[in-house]
mmCIF file of C-alpha atoms in Angstrom:
data_model
loop_
_atom_site.group_PDB
_atom_site.id
_atom_site.type_symbol
_atom_site.label_atom_id
_atom_site.label_comp_id
_atom_site.label_asym_id
_atom_site.label_seq_id
_atom_site.Cartn_x
_atom_site.Cartn_y
_atom_site.Cartn_z
ATOM 1 C CA MET A 535 0.000 0.000 0.000
ATOM 2 C CA PRO A 536 1.303 3.543 -0.767
ATOM 3 C CA ASN A 537 2.176 5.553 2.291
ATOM 4 C CA PRO A 538 3.182 9.187 2.935
ATOM 5 C CA LYS A 539 6.951 9.663 2.737
ATOM 6 C CA ARG A 540 7.062 12.739 4.975
ATOM 7 C CA ARG A 541 5.157 14.041 7.934
ATOM 8 C CA HIS A 542 2.579 16.785 7.137
ATOM 9 C CA SER A 543 3.441 19.901 9.161
ATOM 10 C CA LYS A 544 0.801 21.849 11.130
ATOM 11 C CA ALA A 545 1.483 24.817 8.850
ATOM 12 C CA ARG A 546 0.612 22.759 5.755
ATOM 13 C CA THR A 547 -2.618 21.577 7.310
ATOM 14 C CA SER A 548 -3.669 25.039 8.399
ATOM 15 C CA THR A 549 -2.654 26.583 5.062
ATOM 16 C CA ARG A 550 -4.885 24.084 3.270
ATOM 17 C CA ARG A 551 -7.734 24.897 5.625
ATOM 18 C CA ALA A 552 -7.319 28.665 5.276
ATOM 19 C CA HIS A 553 -10.248 28.859 2.827
ATOM 20 C CA ASP A 554 -12.491 26.381 4.650
ATOM 21 C CA HIS A 555 -15.247 28.520 6.091
ATOM 22 C CA LEU A 556 -18.969 29.099 5.898
ATOM 23 C CA THR A 557 -20.332 32.180 4.203
ATOM 24 C CA ALA A 558 -23.113 34.147 5.811
ATOM 25 C CA PRO A 559 -26.377 34.348 3.821
ATOM 26 C CA GLY A 560 -26.871 37.746 2.192
ATOM 27 C CA LEU A 561 -29.745 38.855 4.372
ATOM 28 C CA SER A 562 -31.433 42.197 3.930
ATOM 29 C CA ASN A 563 -34.090 43.874 6.017
ATOM 30 C CA CYS A 564 -37.765 43.650 5.087
ATOM 31 C CA PRO A 565 -38.944 47.146 4.118
ATOM 32 C CA ASN A 566 -42.278 46.468 5.830
ATOM 33 C CA CYS A 567 -41.437 44.843 9.172
ATOM 34 C CA HIS A 568 -37.647 45.402 9.260
ATOM 35 C CA GLU A 569 -36.979 41.771 10.086
ATOM 36 C CA PRO A 570 -34.058 40.118 8.262
ATOM 37 C CA LYS A 571 -35.137 38.276 5.095
ATOM 38 C CA LEU A 572 -33.520 36.609 2.091
ATOM 39 C CA PRO A 573 -33.424 38.728 -1.061
ATOM 40 C CA HIS A 574 -35.984 37.961 -3.836
ATOM 41 C CA ARG A 575 -38.123 36.029 -1.394
ATOM 42 C CA VAL A 576 -41.379 36.719 0.406
ATOM 43 C CA CYS A 577 -40.687 37.973 3.937
ATOM 44 C CA PRO A 578 -41.214 34.978 6.245
ATOM 45 C CA HIS A 579 -42.198 37.284 9.083
ATOM 46 C CA CYS A 580 -44.913 39.507 7.608
ATOM 47 C CA GLY A 581 -45.662 37.887 4.205
ATOM 48 C CA HIS A 582 -44.903 41.045 2.237
ATOM 49 C CA TYR A 583 -43.087 41.179 -1.101
ATOM 50 C CA LYS A 584 -42.519 44.162 -3.381
ATOM 51 C CA GLY A 585 -44.562 46.415 -1.112
ATOM 52 C CA LYS A 586 -47.658 44.206 -1.007
ATOM 53 C CA GLN A 587 -48.888 41.504 1.309
ATOM 54 C CA VAL A 588 -48.692 38.428 -0.892
ATOM 55 C CA VAL A 589 -49.218 35.579 1.588
ATOM 56 C CA ASP A 590 -50.919 35.212 4.939
ATOM 57 C CA SER A 591 -48.296 36.155 7.542
ATOM 58 C CA LYS A 592 -49.090 32.949 9.453
ATOM 59 C CA GLU A 593 -48.708 30.630 6.464
ATOM 60 C CA ALA A 594 -45.467 32.241 5.260
ATOM 61 C CA MET B 1232 -22.452 18.397 -20.520
ATOM 62 C CA ARG B 1233 -25.975 19.604 -20.163
ATOM 63 C CA HIS B 1234 -26.162 21.221 -23.586
ATOM 64 C CA ARG B 1235 -29.688 21.597 -24.971
ATOM 65 C CA ALA B 1236 -31.205 19.917 -21.896
ATOM 66 C CA ALA B 1237 -34.056 22.328 -21.387
ATOM 67 C CA HIS B 1238 -36.100 20.761 -18.624
ATOM 68 C CA ARG B 1239 -35.764 19.340 -15.164
ATOM 69 C CA LYS B 1240 -36.474 15.659 -14.699
ATOM 70 C CA LEU B 1241 -37.800 16.215 -11.169
ATOM 71 C CA GLY B 1242 -36.566 12.750 -10.194
ATOM 72 C CA ARG B 1243 -39.353 11.033 -12.124
ATOM 73 C CA THR B 1244 -39.797 8.865 -15.169
ATOM 74 C CA SER B 1245 -41.265 10.646 -18.174
ATOM 75 C CA SER B 1246 -44.769 9.261 -17.591
ATOM 76 C CA HIS B 1247 -44.645 10.123 -13.890
ATOM 77 C CA ARG B 1248 -43.428 13.613 -14.785
ATOM 78 C CA LEU B 1249 -46.221 14.142 -17.314
ATOM 79 C CA ALA B 1250 -48.791 13.026 -14.755
ATOM 80 C CA LEU B 1251 -47.290 15.393 -12.176
ATOM 81 C CA LEU B 1252 -47.446 18.361 -14.559
ATOM 82 C CA ARG B 1253 -51.036 17.508 -15.471
ATOM 83 C CA ASN B 1254 -52.037 17.314 -11.814
ATOM 84 C CA LEU B 1255 -50.236 20.556 -10.975
ATOM 85 C CA ALA B 1256 -51.801 22.380 -13.931
ATOM 86 C CA THR B 1257 -55.282 21.132 -13.039
ATOM 87 C CA ALA B 1258 -54.796 22.250 -9.439
ATOM 88 C CA LEU B 1259 -53.501 25.634 -10.609
ATOM 89 C CA PHE B 1260 -56.512 26.265 -12.867
ATOM 90 C CA ASP B 1261 -58.878 25.066 -10.161
ATOM 91 C CA LYS B 1262 -57.439 26.888 -7.117
ATOM 92 C CA GLU B 1263 -55.729 29.720 -9.091
ATOM 93 C CA ARG B 1264 -52.980 29.849 -6.475
ATOM 94 C CA ILE B 1265 -50.979 26.813 -5.375
ATOM 95 C CA ARG B 1266 -47.978 26.228 -3.171
ATOM 96 C CA THR B 1267 -45.307 23.810 -4.397
ATOM 97 C CA THR B 1268 -41.537 23.538 -4.651
ATOM 98 C CA LEU B 1269 -39.695 26.114 -6.722
ATOM 99 C CA PRO B 1270 -38.384 23.650 -9.383
ATOM 100 C CA LYS B 1271 -41.895 22.241 -9.874
ATOM 101 C CA ALA B 1272 -43.331 25.749 -10.127
ATOM 102 C CA LYS B 1273 -40.703 26.707 -12.697
ATOM 103 C CA GLU B 1274 -41.430 23.604 -14.776
ATOM 104 C CA LEU B 1275 -45.178 24.139 -14.474
ATOM 105 C CA ARG B 1276 -45.171 27.773 -15.584
ATOM 106 C CA PRO B 1277 -44.480 27.366 -19.346
ATOM 107 C CA TRP B 1278 -46.461 24.129 -19.434
ATOM 108 C CA ALA B 1279 -49.604 25.612 -17.894
ATOM 109 C CA GLU B 1280 -49.328 28.844 -19.860
ATOM 110 C CA LYS B 1281 -49.334 26.900 -23.123
ATOM 111 C CA LEU B 1282 -52.638 25.329 -22.059
ATOM 112 C CA ILE B 1283 -54.128 28.763 -21.369
ATOM 113 C CA THR B 1284 -52.945 30.000 -24.768
ATOM 114 C CA LEU B 1285 -54.545 26.934 -26.316
ATOM 115 C CA ALA B 1286 -57.799 27.723 -24.526
ATOM 116 C CA LYS B 1287 -57.694 31.254 -25.964
ATOM 117 C CA ARG B 1288 -57.705 29.974 -29.562
ATOM 118 C CA GLU B 1289 -60.701 31.353 -31.383
ATOM 119 C CA ASP B 1290 -60.774 29.152 -34.467
ATOM 120 C CA GLY B 1291 -61.418 25.456 -34.007
ATOM 121 C CA ARG B 1292 -62.707 25.605 -30.441
ATOM 122 C CA VAL B 1293 -63.592 21.925 -30.489
ATOM 123 C CA HIS B 1294 -60.057 20.951 -31.484
ATOM 124 C CA ALA B 1295 -58.558 23.155 -28.768
ATOM 125 C CA ARG B 1296 -60.932 21.679 -26.206
ATOM 126 C CA ARG B 1297 -59.845 18.168 -27.130
ATOM 127 C CA LEU B 1298 -56.163 19.101 -26.949
ATOM 128 C CA VAL B 1299 -56.635 20.702 -23.526
ATOM 129 C CA SER B 1300 -58.768 17.884 -22.141
ATOM 130 C CA ARG B 1301 -55.893 15.477 -22.781
ATOM 131 C CA ASP B 1302 -53.982 17.274 -20.058
ATOM 132 C CA VAL B 1303 -56.764 18.706 -17.917
ATOM 133 C CA GLN B 1304 -58.816 15.608 -17.383
ATOM 134 C CA ASP B 1305 -61.132 17.151 -14.821
ATOM 135 C CA ALA B 1306 -64.049 18.254 -17.017
ATOM 136 C CA ALA B 1307 -65.164 20.996 -14.631
ATOM 137 C CA VAL B 1308 -61.676 22.526 -14.561
ATOM 138 C CA ALA B 1309 -61.343 22.304 -18.354
ATOM 139 C CA LYS B 1310 -64.688 24.080 -18.682
ATOM 140 C CA LYS B 1311 -63.515 26.768 -16.256
ATOM 141 C CA LEU B 1312 -60.307 27.197 -18.270
ATOM 142 C CA PHE B 1313 -62.280 27.899 -21.448
ATOM 143 C CA ASP B 1314 -65.231 29.807 -19.973
ATOM 144 C CA THR B 1315 -63.628 32.018 -17.328
ATOM 145 C CA LEU B 1316 -59.827 31.931 -17.566
ATOM 146 C CA ALA B 1317 -59.451 32.266 -21.358
ATOM 147 C CA PRO B 1318 -61.654 35.405 -21.595
ATOM 148 C CA ARG B 1319 -59.904 36.814 -18.540
ATOM 149 C CA PHE B 1320 -56.490 36.580 -20.248
ATOM 150 C CA ALA B 1321 -57.788 37.465 -23.723
ATOM 151 C CA SER B 1322 -55.849 40.737 -23.932
ATOM 152 C CA ARG B 1323 -52.686 39.446 -22.221
ATOM 153 C CA PRO B 1324 -49.986 38.193 -24.621
ATOM 154 C CA GLY B 1325 -48.600 35.430 -22.414
ATOM 155 C CA GLY B 1326 -47.229 35.692 -18.892
ATOM 156 C CA TYR B 1327 -50.401 34.511 -17.159
ATOM 157 C CA THR B 1328 -48.742 33.321 -13.975
ATOM 158 C CA ARG B 1329 -46.505 34.645 -11.236
ATOM 159 C CA ILE B 1330 -44.057 32.708 -9.058
ATOM 160 C CA LEU B 1331 -43.310 33.934 -5.530
ATOM 161 C CA LYS B 1332 -40.351 32.426 -3.712
ATOM 162 C CA LEU B 1333 -41.062 31.501 -0.107
ATOM 163 C CA GLY B 1334 -37.733 30.165 1.174
ATOM 164 C CA ALA B 1335 -36.666 26.728 2.369
ATOM 165 C CA ARG B 1336 -39.124 24.144 3.668
ATOM 166 C CA LYS B 1337 -38.429 22.719 7.092
ATOM 167 C CA GLY B 1338 -37.669 19.018 6.913
ATOM 168 C CA ASP B 1339 -35.864 18.720 3.602
ATOM 169 C CA GLY B 1340 -34.800 22.311 2.944
ATOM 170 C CA ALA B 1341 -36.549 22.418 -0.434
ATOM 171 C CA GLU B 1342 -37.138 25.911 -1.768
ATOM 172 C CA MET B 1343 -40.896 26.525 -1.757
ATOM 173 C CA ALA B 1344 -42.876 28.829 -4.011
ATOM 174 C CA ILE B 1345 -46.402 29.979 -4.716
ATOM 175 C CA ILE B 1346 -47.514 29.967 -8.342
ATOM 176 C CA GLU B 1347 -50.622 32.036 -9.000
ATOM 177 C CA LEU B 1348 -52.651 33.207 -11.961
ATOM 178 C CA ILE B 1349 -52.344 36.951 -12.533
ATOM 179 C CA GLY B 1350 -55.399 38.531 -10.939
ATOM 180 C CA SER B 1351 -55.743 35.843 -8.243
ATOM 181 C CA GLU B 1352 -53.372 37.494 -5.795
ATOM 182 C CA PHE B 1353 -53.632 37.120 -2.044
ATOM 183 C CA GLN B 1354 -56.251 39.414 -0.548
ATOM 184 C CA PRO B 1355 -55.733 40.149 3.136
ATOM 185 C CA GLY B 1356 -58.834 39.357 5.160
ATOM 186 C CA LYS B 1357 -60.621 37.391 2.455
ATOM 187 C CA LYS B 1358 -60.012 34.029 4.085
ATOM 188 C CA GLU B 1359 -60.737 35.390 7.548
ATOM 189 C CA ALA B 1360 -64.040 36.920 6.431
ATOM 190 C CA ALA B 1361 -65.118 33.614 4.959
ATOM 191 C CA LYS B 1362 -64.122 31.815 8.152
ATOM 192 C CA LYS B 1363 -65.954 34.300 10.381
ATOM 193 C CA GLU B 1364 -69.107 33.913 8.365
ATOM 194 C CA ALA B 1365 -68.909 30.169 8.717
ATOM 195 C CA GLU B 1366 -68.243 30.359 12.450
ATOM 196 C CA LYS B 1367 -70.741 33.028 13.474
ATOM 197 C CA PRO B 1368 -74.037 31.183 13.142
ATOM 198 C CA ALA B 1369 -72.583 28.309 15.134
ATOM 199 C CA LYS B 1370 -71.335 30.647 17.874
ATOM 200 C CA GLU B 1371 -74.640 32.462 18.189
ATOM 201 C CA GLU B 1372 -76.479 29.205 18.637
ATOM 202 C CA ALA B 1373 -74.018 28.181 21.320
ATOM 203 C CA LYS B 1374 -74.442 31.504 23.134
ATOM 204 C CA ALA B 1375 -78.211 31.337 22.968
ATOM 205 C CA ALA B 1376 -78.038 27.904 24.529
ATOM 206 C CA ASP B 1377 -75.728 29.176 27.288
ATOM 207 C CA LYS B 1378 -77.767 32.204 28.313
ATOM 208 C CA PRO B 1379 -80.832 30.562 29.869
ATOM 209 C CA ALA B 1380 -78.540 28.308 31.877
ATOM 210 C CA LYS B 1381 -76.615 31.267 33.279
ATOM 211 C CA ALA B 1382 -79.793 33.175 34.124
ATOM 212 C CA ASP B 1383 -80.243 31.043 37.264
ATOM 213 C CA LYS B 1384 -77.615 33.102 39.079
ATOM 214 C CA PRO B 1385 -78.599 36.718 39.790
ATOM 215 C CA LYS B 1386 -75.152 38.158 38.918
ATOM 216 C CA ALA B 1387 -75.001 36.362 35.655
ATOM 217 C CA GLU B 1388 -78.471 37.648 34.820
ATOM 218 C CA LYS B 1389 -77.417 41.271 35.238
ATOM 219 C CA LYS B 1390 -74.352 40.756 33.093
ATOM 220 C CA ALA B 1391 -76.313 38.986 30.440
ATOM 221 C CA LYS B 1392 -78.846 41.832 30.335
ATOM 222 C CA ALA B 1393 -76.107 44.437 30.069
ATOM 223 C CA ASP B 1394 -74.268 42.493 27.414
ATOM 224 C CA LYS B 1395 -77.222 41.474 25.321
ATOM 225 C CA PRO B 1396 -78.212 44.826 23.762
ATOM 226 C CA ALA B 1397 -74.591 45.773 23.096
ATOM 227 C CA LYS B 1398 -73.812 42.452 21.476
ATOM 228 C CA ALA B 1399 -77.005 42.475 19.489
ATOM 229 C CA GLU B 1400 -76.080 45.856 18.032
ATOM 230 C CA ALA B 1401 -72.498 44.909 17.308
ATOM 231 C CA LYS B 1402 -73.222 41.622 15.648
ATOM 232 C CA PRO B 1403 -75.287 42.583 12.615
ATOM 233 C CA LYS B 1404 -72.727 45.255 11.712
ATOM 234 C CA ALA B 1405 -69.828 42.860 12.017
ATOM 235 C CA GLU B 1406 -71.664 40.368 9.888
ATOM 236 C CA LYS B 1407 -72.507 42.808 7.158
ATOM 237 C CA LYS B 1408 -68.993 44.087 6.639
ATOM 238 C CA PRO B 1409 -67.215 40.834 5.730
ATOM 239 C CA ALA B 1410 -70.138 39.953 3.504
ATOM 240 C CA THR B 1411 -69.859 43.163 1.485
ATOM 241 C CA ARG B 1412 -66.105 42.810 1.327
ATOM 242 C CA LYS B 1413 -66.413 39.333 -0.007
ATOM 243 C CA LYS B 1414 -68.872 40.447 -2.657
ATOM 244 C CA LYS B 1415 -66.449 43.137 -3.744
ATOM 245 C CA ALA B 1416 -63.628 40.656 -3.857
ATOM 246 C CA ASP B 1417 -65.708 38.294 -5.935
ATOM 247 C CA ALA B 1418 -66.650 41.103 -8.303
ATOM 248 C CA ALA B 1419 -62.986 42.083 -8.644
ATOM 249 C CA GLU B 1420 -62.061 38.600 -9.628
#
Protein backbone atom coordinates (compact mmCIF):
# COMPACT_ATOMS: atom_id res chain seq x y z
CA MET A 1 0.00 0.00 0.00
CA PRO A 2 1.30 3.54 -0.77
CA ASN A 3 2.18 5.55 2.29
CA PRO A 4 3.18 9.19 2.94
CA LYS A 5 6.95 9.66 2.74
CA ARG A 6 7.06 12.74 4.97
CA ARG A 7 5.16 14.04 7.93
CA HIS A 8 2.58 16.78 7.14
CA SER A 9 3.44 19.90 9.16
CA LYS A 10 0.80 21.85 11.13
CA ALA A 11 1.48 24.82 8.85
CA ARG A 12 0.61 22.76 5.75
CA THR A 13 -2.62 21.58 7.31
CA SER A 14 -3.67 25.04 8.40
CA THR A 15 -2.65 26.58 5.06
CA ARG A 16 -4.89 24.08 3.27
CA ARG A 17 -7.73 24.90 5.62
CA ALA A 18 -7.32 28.66 5.28
CA HIS A 19 -10.25 28.86 2.83
CA ASP A 20 -12.49 26.38 4.65
CA HIS A 21 -15.25 28.52 6.09
CA LEU A 22 -18.97 29.10 5.90
CA THR A 23 -20.33 32.18 4.20
CA ALA A 24 -23.11 34.15 5.81
CA PRO A 25 -26.38 34.35 3.82
CA GLY A 26 -26.87 37.75 2.19
CA LEU A 27 -29.75 38.85 4.37
CA SER A 28 -31.43 42.20 3.93
CA ASN A 29 -34.09 43.87 6.02
CA CYS A 30 -37.77 43.65 5.09
CA PRO A 31 -38.94 47.15 4.12
CA ASN A 32 -42.28 46.47 5.83
CA CYS A 33 -41.44 44.84 9.17
CA HIS A 34 -37.65 45.40 9.26
CA GLU A 35 -36.98 41.77 10.09
CA PRO A 36 -34.06 40.12 8.26
CA LYS A 37 -35.14 38.28 5.10
CA LEU A 38 -33.52 36.61 2.09
CA PRO A 39 -33.42 38.73 -1.06
CA HIS A 40 -35.98 37.96 -3.84
CA ARG A 41 -38.12 36.03 -1.39
CA VAL A 42 -41.38 36.72 0.41
CA CYS A 43 -40.69 37.97 3.94
CA PRO A 44 -41.21 34.98 6.25
CA HIS A 45 -42.20 37.28 9.08
CA CYS A 46 -44.91 39.51 7.61
CA GLY A 47 -45.66 37.89 4.20
CA HIS A 48 -44.90 41.04 2.24
CA TYR A 49 -43.09 41.18 -1.10
CA LYS A 50 -42.52 44.16 -3.38
CA GLY A 51 -44.56 46.41 -1.11
CA LYS A 52 -47.66 44.21 -1.01
CA GLN A 53 -48.89 41.50 1.31
CA VAL A 54 -48.69 38.43 -0.89
CA VAL A 55 -49.22 35.58 1.59
CA ASP A 56 -50.92 35.21 4.94
CA SER A 57 -48.30 36.15 7.54
CA LYS A 58 -49.09 32.95 9.45
CA GLU A 59 -48.71 30.63 6.46
CA ALA A 60 -45.47 32.24 5.26
CA MET B 1 -22.45 18.40 -20.52
CA ARG B 2 -25.98 19.60 -20.16
CA HIS B 3 -26.16 21.22 -23.59
CA ARG B 4 -29.69 21.60 -24.97
CA ALA B 5 -31.20 19.92 -21.90
CA ALA B 6 -34.06 22.33 -21.39
CA HIS B 7 -36.10 20.76 -18.62
CA ARG B 8 -35.76 19.34 -15.16
CA LYS B 9 -36.47 15.66 -14.70
CA LEU B 10 -37.80 16.21 -11.17
CA GLY B 11 -36.57 12.75 -10.19
CA ARG B 12 -39.35 11.03 -12.12
CA THR B 13 -39.80 8.86 -15.17
CA SER B 14 -41.26 10.65 -18.17
CA SER B 15 -44.77 9.26 -17.59
CA HIS B 16 -44.65 10.12 -13.89
CA ARG B 17 -43.43 13.61 -14.79
CA LEU B 18 -46.22 14.14 -17.31
CA ALA B 19 -48.79 13.03 -14.76
CA LEU B 20 -47.29 15.39 -12.18
CA LEU B 21 -47.45 18.36 -14.56
CA ARG B 22 -51.04 17.51 -15.47
CA ASN B 23 -52.04 17.31 -11.81
CA LEU B 24 -50.24 20.56 -10.98
CA ALA B 25 -51.80 22.38 -13.93
CA THR B 26 -55.28 21.13 -13.04
CA ALA B 27 -54.80 22.25 -9.44
CA LEU B 28 -53.50 25.63 -10.61
CA PHE B 29 -56.51 26.27 -12.87
CA ASP B 30 -58.88 25.07 -10.16
CA LYS B 31 -57.44 26.89 -7.12
CA GLU B 32 -55.73 29.72 -9.09
CA ARG B 33 -52.98 29.85 -6.48
CA ILE B 34 -50.98 26.81 -5.38
CA ARG B 35 -47.98 26.23 -3.17
CA THR B 36 -45.31 23.81 -4.40
CA THR B 37 -41.54 23.54 -4.65
CA LEU B 38 -39.69 26.11 -6.72
CA PRO B 39 -38.38 23.65 -9.38
CA LYS B 40 -41.90 22.24 -9.87
CA ALA B 41 -43.33 25.75 -10.13
CA LYS B 42 -40.70 26.71 -12.70
CA GLU B 43 -41.43 23.60 -14.78
CA LEU B 44 -45.18 24.14 -14.47
CA ARG B 45 -45.17 27.77 -15.58
CA PRO B 46 -44.48 27.37 -19.35
CA TRP B 47 -46.46 24.13 -19.43
CA ALA B 48 -49.60 25.61 -17.89
CA GLU B 49 -49.33 28.84 -19.86
CA LYS B 50 -49.33 26.90 -23.12
CA LEU B 51 -52.64 25.33 -22.06
CA ILE B 52 -54.13 28.76 -21.37
CA THR B 53 -52.95 30.00 -24.77
CA LEU B 54 -54.54 26.93 -26.32
CA ALA B 55 -57.80 27.72 -24.53
CA LYS B 56 -57.69 31.25 -25.96
CA ARG B 57 -57.70 29.97 -29.56
CA GLU B 58 -60.70 31.35 -31.38
CA ASP B 59 -60.77 29.15 -34.47
CA GLY B 60 -61.42 25.46 -34.01
CA ARG B 61 -62.71 25.61 -30.44
CA VAL B 62 -63.59 21.93 -30.49
CA HIS B 63 -60.06 20.95 -31.48
CA ALA B 64 -58.56 23.16 -28.77
CA ARG B 65 -60.93 21.68 -26.21
CA ARG B 66 -59.85 18.17 -27.13
CA LEU B 67 -56.16 19.10 -26.95
CA VAL B 68 -56.64 20.70 -23.53
CA SER B 69 -58.77 17.88 -22.14
CA ARG B 70 -55.89 15.48 -22.78
CA ASP B 71 -53.98 17.27 -20.06
CA VAL B 72 -56.76 18.71 -17.92
CA GLN B 73 -58.82 15.61 -17.38
CA ASP B 74 -61.13 17.15 -14.82
CA ALA B 75 -64.05 18.25 -17.02
CA ALA B 76 -65.16 21.00 -14.63
CA VAL B 77 -61.68 22.53 -14.56
CA ALA B 78 -61.34 22.30 -18.35
CA LYS B 79 -64.69 24.08 -18.68
CA LYS B 80 -63.52 26.77 -16.26
CA LEU B 81 -60.31 27.20 -18.27
CA PHE B 82 -62.28 27.90 -21.45
CA ASP B 83 -65.23 29.81 -19.97
CA THR B 84 -63.63 32.02 -17.33
CA LEU B 85 -59.83 31.93 -17.57
CA ALA B 86 -59.45 32.27 -21.36
CA PRO B 87 -61.65 35.41 -21.59
CA ARG B 88 -59.90 36.81 -18.54
CA PHE B 89 -56.49 36.58 -20.25
CA ALA B 90 -57.79 37.47 -23.72
CA SER B 91 -55.85 40.74 -23.93
CA ARG B 92 -52.69 39.45 -22.22
CA PRO B 93 -49.99 38.19 -24.62
CA GLY B 94 -48.60 35.43 -22.41
CA GLY B 95 -47.23 35.69 -18.89
CA TYR B 96 -50.40 34.51 -17.16
CA THR B 97 -48.74 33.32 -13.97
CA ARG B 98 -46.50 34.65 -11.24
CA ILE B 99 -44.06 32.71 -9.06
CA LEU B 100 -43.31 33.93 -5.53
CA LYS B 101 -40.35 32.43 -3.71
CA LEU B 102 -41.06 31.50 -0.11
CA GLY B 103 -37.73 30.17 1.17
CA ALA B 104 -36.67 26.73 2.37
CA ARG B 105 -39.12 24.14 3.67
CA LYS B 106 -38.43 22.72 7.09
CA GLY B 107 -37.67 19.02 6.91
CA ASP B 108 -35.86 18.72 3.60
CA GLY B 109 -34.80 22.31 2.94
CA ALA B 110 -36.55 22.42 -0.43
CA GLU B 111 -37.14 25.91 -1.77
CA MET B 112 -40.90 26.53 -1.76
CA ALA B 113 -42.88 28.83 -4.01
CA ILE B 114 -46.40 29.98 -4.72
CA ILE B 115 -47.51 29.97 -8.34
CA GLU B 116 -50.62 32.04 -9.00
CA LEU B 117 -52.65 33.21 -11.96
CA ILE B 118 -52.34 36.95 -12.53
CA GLY B 119 -55.40 38.53 -10.94
CA SER B 120 -55.74 35.84 -8.24
CA GLU B 121 -53.37 37.49 -5.79
CA PHE B 122 -53.63 37.12 -2.04
CA GLN B 123 -56.25 39.41 -0.55
CA PRO B 124 -55.73 40.15 3.14
CA GLY B 125 -58.83 39.36 5.16
CA LYS B 126 -60.62 37.39 2.45
CA LYS B 127 -60.01 34.03 4.09
CA GLU B 128 -60.74 35.39 7.55
CA ALA B 129 -64.04 36.92 6.43
CA ALA B 130 -65.12 33.61 4.96
CA LYS B 131 -64.12 31.81 8.15
CA LYS B 132 -65.95 34.30 10.38
CA GLU B 133 -69.11 33.91 8.36
CA ALA B 134 -68.91 30.17 8.72
CA GLU B 135 -68.24 30.36 12.45
CA LYS B 136 -70.74 33.03 13.47
CA PRO B 137 -74.04 31.18 13.14
CA ALA B 138 -72.58 28.31 15.13
CA LYS B 139 -71.34 30.65 17.87
CA GLU B 140 -74.64 32.46 18.19
CA GLU B 141 -76.48 29.21 18.64
CA ALA B 142 -74.02 28.18 21.32
CA LYS B 143 -74.44 31.50 23.13
CA ALA B 144 -78.21 31.34 22.97
CA ALA B 145 -78.04 27.90 24.53
CA ASP B 146 -75.73 29.18 27.29
CA LYS B 147 -77.77 32.20 28.31
CA PRO B 148 -80.83 30.56 29.87
CA ALA B 149 -78.54 28.31 31.88
CA LYS B 150 -76.61 31.27 33.28
CA ALA B 151 -79.79 33.17 34.12
CA ASP B 152 -80.24 31.04 37.26
CA LYS B 153 -77.62 33.10 39.08
CA PRO B 154 -78.60 36.72 39.79
CA LYS B 155 -75.15 38.16 38.92
CA ALA B 156 -75.00 36.36 35.66
CA GLU B 157 -78.47 37.65 34.82
CA LYS B 158 -77.42 41.27 35.24
CA LYS B 159 -74.35 40.76 33.09
CA ALA B 160 -76.31 38.99 30.44
CA LYS B 161 -78.85 41.83 30.34
CA ALA B 162 -76.11 44.44 30.07
CA ASP B 163 -74.27 42.49 27.41
CA LYS B 164 -77.22 41.47 25.32
CA PRO B 165 -78.21 44.83 23.76
CA ALA B 166 -74.59 45.77 23.10
CA LYS B 167 -73.81 42.45 21.48
CA ALA B 168 -77.01 42.48 19.49
CA GLU B 169 -76.08 45.86 18.03
CA ALA B 170 -72.50 44.91 17.31
CA LYS B 171 -73.22 41.62 15.65
CA PRO B 172 -75.29 42.58 12.62
CA LYS B 173 -72.73 45.25 11.71
CA ALA B 174 -69.83 42.86 12.02
CA GLU B 175 -71.66 40.37 9.89
CA LYS B 176 -72.51 42.81 7.16
CA LYS B 177 -68.99 44.09 6.64
CA PRO B 178 -67.21 40.83 5.73
CA ALA B 179 -70.14 39.95 3.50
CA THR B 180 -69.86 43.16 1.48
CA ARG B 181 -66.11 42.81 1.33
CA LYS B 182 -66.41 39.33 -0.01
CA LYS B 183 -68.87 40.45 -2.66
CA LYS B 184 -66.45 43.14 -3.74
CA ALA B 185 -63.63 40.66 -3.86
CA ASP B 186 -65.71 38.29 -5.93
CA ALA B 187 -66.65 41.10 -8.30
CA ALA B 188 -62.99 42.08 -8.64
CA GLU B 189 -62.06 38.60 -9.63
